[in-house]
Coordinates of C-alpha atoms and ligand atoms in Angstrom, one line a residue:
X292 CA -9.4 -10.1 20.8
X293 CA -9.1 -12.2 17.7
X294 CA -10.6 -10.4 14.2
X295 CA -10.5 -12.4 11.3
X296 CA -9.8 -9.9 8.2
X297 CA -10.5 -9.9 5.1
X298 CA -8.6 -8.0 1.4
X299 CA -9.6 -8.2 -1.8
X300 CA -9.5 -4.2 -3.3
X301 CA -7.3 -5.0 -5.9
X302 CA -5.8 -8.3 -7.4
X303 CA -4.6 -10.2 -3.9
X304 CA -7.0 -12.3 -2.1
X305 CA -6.3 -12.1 1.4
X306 CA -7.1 -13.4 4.6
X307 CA -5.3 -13.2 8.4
X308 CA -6.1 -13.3 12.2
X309 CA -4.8 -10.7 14.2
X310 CA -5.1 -10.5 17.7
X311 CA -5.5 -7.2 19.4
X312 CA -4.4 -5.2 16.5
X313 CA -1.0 -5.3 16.5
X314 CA 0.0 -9.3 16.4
X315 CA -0.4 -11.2 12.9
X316 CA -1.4 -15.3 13.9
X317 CA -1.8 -16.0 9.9
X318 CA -1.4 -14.1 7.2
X319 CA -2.8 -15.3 3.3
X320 CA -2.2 -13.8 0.3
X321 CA -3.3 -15.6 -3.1
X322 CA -1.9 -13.2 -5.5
X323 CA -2.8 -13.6 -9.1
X324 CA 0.0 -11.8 -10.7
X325 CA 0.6 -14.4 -13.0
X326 CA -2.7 -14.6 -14.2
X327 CA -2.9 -10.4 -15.0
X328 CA 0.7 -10.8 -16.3
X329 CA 0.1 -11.3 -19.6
X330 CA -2.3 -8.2 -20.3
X331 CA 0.5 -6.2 -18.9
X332 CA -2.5 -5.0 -15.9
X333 CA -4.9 -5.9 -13.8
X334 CA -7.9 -6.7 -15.9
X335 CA -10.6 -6.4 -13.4
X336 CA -13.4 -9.1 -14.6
X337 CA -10.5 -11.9 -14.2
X338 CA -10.0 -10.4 -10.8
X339 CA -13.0 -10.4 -9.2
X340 CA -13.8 -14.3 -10.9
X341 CA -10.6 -15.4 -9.1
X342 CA -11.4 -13.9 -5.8
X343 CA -14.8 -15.5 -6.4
X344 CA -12.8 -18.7 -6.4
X345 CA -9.5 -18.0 -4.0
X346 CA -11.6 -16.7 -1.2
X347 CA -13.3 -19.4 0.9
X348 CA -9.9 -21.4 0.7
X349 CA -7.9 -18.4 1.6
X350 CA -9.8 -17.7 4.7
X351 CA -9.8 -21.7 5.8
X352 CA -6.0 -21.5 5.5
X353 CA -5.8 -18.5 7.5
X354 CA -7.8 -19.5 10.4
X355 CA -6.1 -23.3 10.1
X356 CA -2.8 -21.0 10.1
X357 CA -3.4 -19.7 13.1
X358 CA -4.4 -22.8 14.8
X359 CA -7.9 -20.9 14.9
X360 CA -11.9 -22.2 14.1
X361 CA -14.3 -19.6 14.0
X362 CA -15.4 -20.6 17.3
X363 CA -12.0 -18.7 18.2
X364 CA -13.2 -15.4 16.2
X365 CA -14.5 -12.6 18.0
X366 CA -15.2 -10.0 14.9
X367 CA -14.9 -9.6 11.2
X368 CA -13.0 -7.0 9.3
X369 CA -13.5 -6.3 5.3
X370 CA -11.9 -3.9 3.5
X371 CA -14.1 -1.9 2.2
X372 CA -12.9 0.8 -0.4
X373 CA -10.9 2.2 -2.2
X374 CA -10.1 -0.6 -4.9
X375 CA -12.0 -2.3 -8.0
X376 CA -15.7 -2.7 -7.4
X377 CA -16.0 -6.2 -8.8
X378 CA -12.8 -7.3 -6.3
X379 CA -13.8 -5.3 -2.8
X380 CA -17.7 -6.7 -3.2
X381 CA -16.1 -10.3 -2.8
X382 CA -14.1 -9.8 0.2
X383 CA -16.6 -7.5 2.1
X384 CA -19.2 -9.3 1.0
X385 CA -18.0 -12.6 2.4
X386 CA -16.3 -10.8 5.7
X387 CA -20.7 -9.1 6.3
X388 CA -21.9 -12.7 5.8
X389 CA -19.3 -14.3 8.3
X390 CA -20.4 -12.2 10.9
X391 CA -23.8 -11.9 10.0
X392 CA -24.2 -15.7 9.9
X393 CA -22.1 -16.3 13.2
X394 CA -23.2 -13.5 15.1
X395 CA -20.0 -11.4 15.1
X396 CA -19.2 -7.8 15.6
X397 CA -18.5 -6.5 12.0
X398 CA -16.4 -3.6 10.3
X399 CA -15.4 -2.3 7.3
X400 CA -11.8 -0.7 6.8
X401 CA -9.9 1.8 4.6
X402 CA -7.3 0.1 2.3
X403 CA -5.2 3.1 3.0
X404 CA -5.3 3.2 6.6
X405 CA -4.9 -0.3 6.5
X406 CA -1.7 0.3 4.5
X407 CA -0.7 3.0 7.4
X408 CA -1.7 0.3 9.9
X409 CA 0.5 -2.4 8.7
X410 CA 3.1 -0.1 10.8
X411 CA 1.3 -1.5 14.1
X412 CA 1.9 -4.8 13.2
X413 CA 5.7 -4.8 13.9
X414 CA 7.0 -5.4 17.4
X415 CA 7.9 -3.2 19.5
X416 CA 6.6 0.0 20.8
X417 CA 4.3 1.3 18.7
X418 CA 4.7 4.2 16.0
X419 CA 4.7 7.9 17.9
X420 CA 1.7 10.7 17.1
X421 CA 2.2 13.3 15.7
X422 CA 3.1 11.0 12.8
X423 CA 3.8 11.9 8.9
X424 CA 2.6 9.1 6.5
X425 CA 3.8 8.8 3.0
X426 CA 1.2 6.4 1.4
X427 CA 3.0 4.9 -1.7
X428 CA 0.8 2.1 -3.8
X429 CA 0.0 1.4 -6.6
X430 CA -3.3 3.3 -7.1
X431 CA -1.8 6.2 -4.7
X432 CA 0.7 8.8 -3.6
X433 CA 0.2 10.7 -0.6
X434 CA 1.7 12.6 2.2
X435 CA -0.8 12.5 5.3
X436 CA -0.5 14.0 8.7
X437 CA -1.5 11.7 11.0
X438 CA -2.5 13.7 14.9
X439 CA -3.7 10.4 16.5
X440 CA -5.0 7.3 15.7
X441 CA -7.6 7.4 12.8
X442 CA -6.6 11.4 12.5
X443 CA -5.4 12.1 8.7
X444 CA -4.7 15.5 6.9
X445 CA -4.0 15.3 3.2
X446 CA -1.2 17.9 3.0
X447 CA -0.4 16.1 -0.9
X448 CA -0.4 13.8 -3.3
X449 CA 0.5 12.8 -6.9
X450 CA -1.1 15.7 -9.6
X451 CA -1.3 12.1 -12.1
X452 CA 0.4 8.4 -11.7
X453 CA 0.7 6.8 -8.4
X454 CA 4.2 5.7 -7.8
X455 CA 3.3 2.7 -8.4
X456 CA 1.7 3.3 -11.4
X457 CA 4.8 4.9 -12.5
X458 CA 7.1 2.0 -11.3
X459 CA 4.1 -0.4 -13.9
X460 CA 4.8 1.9 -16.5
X461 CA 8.1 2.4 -16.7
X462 CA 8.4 -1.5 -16.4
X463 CA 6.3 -2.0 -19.6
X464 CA 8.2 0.8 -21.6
X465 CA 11.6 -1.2 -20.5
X466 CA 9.9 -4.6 -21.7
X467 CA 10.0 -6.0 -18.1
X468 CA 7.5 -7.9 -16.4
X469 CA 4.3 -6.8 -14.4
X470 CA 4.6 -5.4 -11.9
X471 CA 7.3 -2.8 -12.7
X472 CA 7.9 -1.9 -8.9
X473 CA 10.1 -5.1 -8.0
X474 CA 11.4 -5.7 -11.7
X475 CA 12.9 -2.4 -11.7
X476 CA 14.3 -2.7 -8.8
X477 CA 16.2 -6.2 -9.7
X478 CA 17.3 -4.2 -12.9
X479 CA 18.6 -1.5 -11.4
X480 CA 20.8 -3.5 -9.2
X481 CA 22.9 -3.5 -12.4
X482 CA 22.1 -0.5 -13.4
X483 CA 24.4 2.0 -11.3
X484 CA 25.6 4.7 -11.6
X485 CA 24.8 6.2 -15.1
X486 CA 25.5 9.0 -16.8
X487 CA 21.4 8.9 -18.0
X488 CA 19.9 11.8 -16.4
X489 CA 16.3 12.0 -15.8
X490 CA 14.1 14.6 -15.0
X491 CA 12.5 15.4 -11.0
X492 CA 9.3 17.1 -11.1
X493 CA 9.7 19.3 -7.6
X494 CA 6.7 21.6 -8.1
X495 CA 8.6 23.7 -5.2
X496 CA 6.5 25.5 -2.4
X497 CA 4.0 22.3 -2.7
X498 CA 4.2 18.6 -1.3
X499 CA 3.0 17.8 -4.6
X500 CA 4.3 14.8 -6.5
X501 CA 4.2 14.4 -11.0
X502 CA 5.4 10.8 -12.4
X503 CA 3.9 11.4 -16.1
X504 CA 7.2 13.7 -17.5
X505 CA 9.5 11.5 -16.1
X506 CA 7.4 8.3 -17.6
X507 CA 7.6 10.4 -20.8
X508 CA 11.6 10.8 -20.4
X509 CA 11.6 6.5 -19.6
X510 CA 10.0 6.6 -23.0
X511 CA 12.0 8.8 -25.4
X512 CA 15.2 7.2 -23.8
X513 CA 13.8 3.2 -24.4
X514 CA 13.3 4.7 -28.1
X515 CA 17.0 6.7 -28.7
X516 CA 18.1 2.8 -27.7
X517 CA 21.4 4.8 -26.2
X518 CA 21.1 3.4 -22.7
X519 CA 20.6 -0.3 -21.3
X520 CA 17.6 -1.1 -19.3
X521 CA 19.6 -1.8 -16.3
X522 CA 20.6 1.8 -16.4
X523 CA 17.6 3.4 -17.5
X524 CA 15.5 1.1 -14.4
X525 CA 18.2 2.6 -11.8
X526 CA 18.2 6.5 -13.1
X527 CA 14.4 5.9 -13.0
X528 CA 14.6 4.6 -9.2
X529 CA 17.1 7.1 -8.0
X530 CA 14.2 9.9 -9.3
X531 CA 11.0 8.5 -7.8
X532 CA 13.0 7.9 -4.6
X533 CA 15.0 11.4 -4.4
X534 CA 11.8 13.0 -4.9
X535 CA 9.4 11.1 -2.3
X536 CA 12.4 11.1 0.1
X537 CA 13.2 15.0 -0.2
X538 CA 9.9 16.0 0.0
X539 CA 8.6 13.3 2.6
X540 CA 12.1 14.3 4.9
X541 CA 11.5 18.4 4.6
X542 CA 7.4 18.0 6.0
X543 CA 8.3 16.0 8.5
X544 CA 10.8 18.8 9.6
X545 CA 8.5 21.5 9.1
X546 CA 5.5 19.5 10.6
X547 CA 7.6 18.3 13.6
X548 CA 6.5 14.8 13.2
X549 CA 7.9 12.5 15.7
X550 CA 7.7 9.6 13.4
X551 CA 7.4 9.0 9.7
X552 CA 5.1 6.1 8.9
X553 CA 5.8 4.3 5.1
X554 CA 3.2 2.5 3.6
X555 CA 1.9 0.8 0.7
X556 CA 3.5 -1.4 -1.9
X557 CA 6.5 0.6 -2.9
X558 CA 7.7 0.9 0.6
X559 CA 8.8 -2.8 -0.1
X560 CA 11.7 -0.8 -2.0
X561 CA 14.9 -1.3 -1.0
X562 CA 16.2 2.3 -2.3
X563 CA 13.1 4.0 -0.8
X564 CA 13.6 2.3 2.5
X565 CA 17.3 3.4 2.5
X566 CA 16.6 6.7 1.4
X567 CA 13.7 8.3 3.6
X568 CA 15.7 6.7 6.8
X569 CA 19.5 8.5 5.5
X570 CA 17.1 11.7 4.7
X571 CA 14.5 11.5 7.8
X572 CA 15.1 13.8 10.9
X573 CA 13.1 11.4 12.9
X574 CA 12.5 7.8 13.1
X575 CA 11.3 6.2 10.1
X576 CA 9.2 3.2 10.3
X577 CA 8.7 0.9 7.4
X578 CA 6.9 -2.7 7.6
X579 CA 8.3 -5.7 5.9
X580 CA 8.0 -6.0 2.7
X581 CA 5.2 -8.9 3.2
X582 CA 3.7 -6.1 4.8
X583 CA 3.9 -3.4 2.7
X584 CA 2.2 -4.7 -0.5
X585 CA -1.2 -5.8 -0.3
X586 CA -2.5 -8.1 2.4
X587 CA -5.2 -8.8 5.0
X588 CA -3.0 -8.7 8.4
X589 CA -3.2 -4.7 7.9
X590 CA -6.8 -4.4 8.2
X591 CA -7.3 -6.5 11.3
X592 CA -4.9 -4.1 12.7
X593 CA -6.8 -1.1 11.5
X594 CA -9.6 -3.4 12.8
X595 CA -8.1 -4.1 16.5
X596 CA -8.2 -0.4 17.6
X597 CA -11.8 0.3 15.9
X598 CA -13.6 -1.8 17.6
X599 CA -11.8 -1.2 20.7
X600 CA -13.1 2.0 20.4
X601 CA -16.9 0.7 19.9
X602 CA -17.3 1.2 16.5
X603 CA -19.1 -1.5 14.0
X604 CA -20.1 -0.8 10.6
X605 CA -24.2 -1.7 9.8
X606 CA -24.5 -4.5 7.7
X607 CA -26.6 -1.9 5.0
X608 CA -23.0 0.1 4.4
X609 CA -21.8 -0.5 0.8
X610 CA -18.6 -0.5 -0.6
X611 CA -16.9 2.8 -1.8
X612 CA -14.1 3.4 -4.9
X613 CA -12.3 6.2 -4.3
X614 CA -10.6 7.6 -1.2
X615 CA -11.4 10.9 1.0
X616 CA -8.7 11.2 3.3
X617 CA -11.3 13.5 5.6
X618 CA -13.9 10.7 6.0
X619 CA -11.6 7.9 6.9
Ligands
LIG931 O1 -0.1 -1.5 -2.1 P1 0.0 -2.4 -3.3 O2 0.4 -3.9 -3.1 O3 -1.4 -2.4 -4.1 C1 -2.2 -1.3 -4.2 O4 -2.9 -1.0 -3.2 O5 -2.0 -0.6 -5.2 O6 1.0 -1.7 -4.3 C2 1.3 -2.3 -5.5 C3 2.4 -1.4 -6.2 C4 2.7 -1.8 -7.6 O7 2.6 -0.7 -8.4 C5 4.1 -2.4 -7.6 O8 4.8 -2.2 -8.8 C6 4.7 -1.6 -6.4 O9 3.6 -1.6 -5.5 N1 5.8 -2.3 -5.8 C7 7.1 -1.8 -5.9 C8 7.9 -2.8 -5.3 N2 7.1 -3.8 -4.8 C9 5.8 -3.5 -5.2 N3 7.6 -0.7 -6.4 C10 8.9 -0.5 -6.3 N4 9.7 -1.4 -5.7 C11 9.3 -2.5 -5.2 N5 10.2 -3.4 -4.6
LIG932 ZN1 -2.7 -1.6 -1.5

C-alpha cells in the first residue's frame, strides 16, 4: 500500500510516499528557515503564506521522486495537529481535497506519533513493545509509555520550554543563528570541557523536565562575558542531555521497556544520541537525523498501520493545536 503524506504543523512543507508504513520512496522537505531567520522565530503568517506557495510543488516532487502518479496512490495522510493553525490547515487541507477529489481513503495523523513513527521507517526489525518514548521537539518534551502500537501514557514532560525551545533560546542569548538546536551543537564542538557549570533542574521522584533556570543561567553567564560561547553552547548541551538521558535511562529500567524509542528534532543530536545509548539498559532506537526533525515520511508511516487497521478520518474532522497524549 502506497499513502501519499502530507506535513505542514510548523515551518517545513513536506511531502513523501511510503509504502506499507515502514519504507520511505520520496521524502520532501521545503524548509523555510531562512526566511524566519531573521525574526529570530517562526512568525506564523509568513508560514502558512509559504506553505500556501511550497505545497503543490512539494507534493509533485515527491510523487515524481518516487517514480509515482497519483494513479499509483492508494490513500492520503495529513498531519493534522498539534502545530500552527495557519500552517496544519494547508497541508490537511490539501492531503482531504486529494483524496476527496481522487477517491482515496483519507486520514489525519498526530505530529507526535508521527515523530514516534519515524522509528518504523528504519530497516530492520521493527522497534519492540513495551517501548519508552522520549519525544524531544521543538514545541515538546515528553516521556511516553508506549504498550503497543498507537498505545501512549504520558508519564512526563517539560513544567515550561521544550528542549527545543531551550536549545532556540539559548542560541539567541549566545548571538547564534536560528535554530539554536544545531548551532549549539557546531559550537559546542569547540567548546569542551569547561570549567562553566550550569545548573540541572532534576525535580527528583518525578520524570519531570524544567529548561527556564538553566536558560536564565545561559543568560547571566552571556552577560558576566567570562566564558566564550563555544564553552557556554557545550556546558549548555552537556545539561539538557545529562538530564533527558538520566531521567529517560532510569524509566526505562523501572518501566522494563524493551526498547527506548527517540523522537523529534533534537534526537538529530549527536550528544543526545550518544548519551541515552551509553546510559540505556535496553536498545535505543534513534532515526536519522533527516528523520528526526520535521518531515512527511513519518506520517505515512503512522499512516501505513492506521489504515491497515480500518481506520479513516471523515472528511468533516478539523484540525486540532495542542496535544492530549490519551486521545492519540
Ligand atoms: O521536531 P522539529 O523538527 O519541529 C517541531 O515539531 O518542533 O524540532 C525542531 C527543534 C528545534 O528547536 C531545533 O533547534 C531542534 O529541534 N534541533 C536540534 C538539533 N537539530 C534540530 N536541537 C539540538 N541539536 C540538534 N542537532
Ligand atoms: Zn516536529
Amino acid at each position: 500500500m502506497k499513502v501519499l503524506a502530507i506535513e505542514s504543523s510548523c515551518d517545513e512543507t513536506a511531502a513523501a510516499v511510503v509504502e506499507d508504513g515502514r519504507l520511505a520512496l520520496s521524502s520532501i522537505v521545503s524548509s523555510q528557515i531562512d526566511l524566519h531567520a531573521k525574526y529570530g522565530g517562526v512568525v506564523p503568517e509568513v508560514a502558512s503564506r509559504q506553505h500556501l506557495l511550497k505545497i503543490v510543488p512539494v507534493i509533485r516532487e515527491a510523487l515524481e521522486a518516487a517514480n509515482c502518479t497519483l494513479d499509483d496512490i492508494d490513500a492520503v495522510a495529513g498531519t493534522r495537529g498539534p502545530g500552527l493553525a495557519g500552517s496544519l490547515l494547508v497541508g490537511y487541507n490539501a492531503a482531504r481535497a486529494i483524496a476527496f477529489g481522487r477517491g482515496l481513503p483519507f486520514i489525519g495523523i498526530n505530529h507526535l506519533e508521527g515523530h514516534i513513527y519515524a522509528n518504523w521507517l528504519v530497516e530492520g526489525p521493527e522497534p519492540e513493545f513495551p517501548a519508552l518514548c522520549l519525544v524531544v521537539s521543538g514545541g515538546h518534551t515528553d516521556l511516553v509509555f508506549m504498550r503497543g502500537h498507537g498505545q501512549y501514557e504520558r508519564i512526563g514532560g517539560t513544567r515550561d520550554d521544550a528542549a527545543g525551545e531551550a536549545f532556540d533560546k539559548a542560541g539567541r542569548l549566545l548571538g547564534l543563528p536560528f535554530p539554536g538546536g544545531p548551532h549549539i551543537a557546531k559550537a559546542a564542538l569547540e567548546g569542551g570541557p569547561s570549567s562553566l557549570e550550569l545548573p540541572r533542574a532534576w525535580l527528583h521522584g518525578t520524570f519531570d523536565f524544567s529548561f527556564s533556570g538553566l536558560k536564565t543561567a545561559v543568560l547571566h553567564t552571556v552577560r558576566e562575558g567570562r566564558y566564550p560561547v563555544p564553552e557556554v553552547a557545550w556546558e549548555f548541551q552537556e545539561a539538557v542531555v545529562d538530564v533527558l538521558a538520566g531521567k529517560t535511562s532510569r524509566l526505562a529500567r523501572e518501566l522494563g521497556a524493551r526498547n527506548v524509542l527517540v523522537a523529534g528534532g533534537v534526537a538529530a543530536n549527536a550528544r543526545l544520541r550518544e548519551e541515552l545509548q551509553r546510559r540505556c539498559p535496553v536498545p535505543v532506537r534513534i532515526p536519522p537525523p533527516k528523520f528526526c526533525t520535521d518531515n512527511a515520511a513519518m506520517i505515512g508511516a503512522v499512516a501505513g498501520y492506521r489504515l491497515q487497521l480500518g481506520e479513516r478520518t471523515p472528511h468533516d474532522v478539523d484540525i486540532f493545536t495542542t496535544n492530549d497524549w490519551a486521545a492519540v
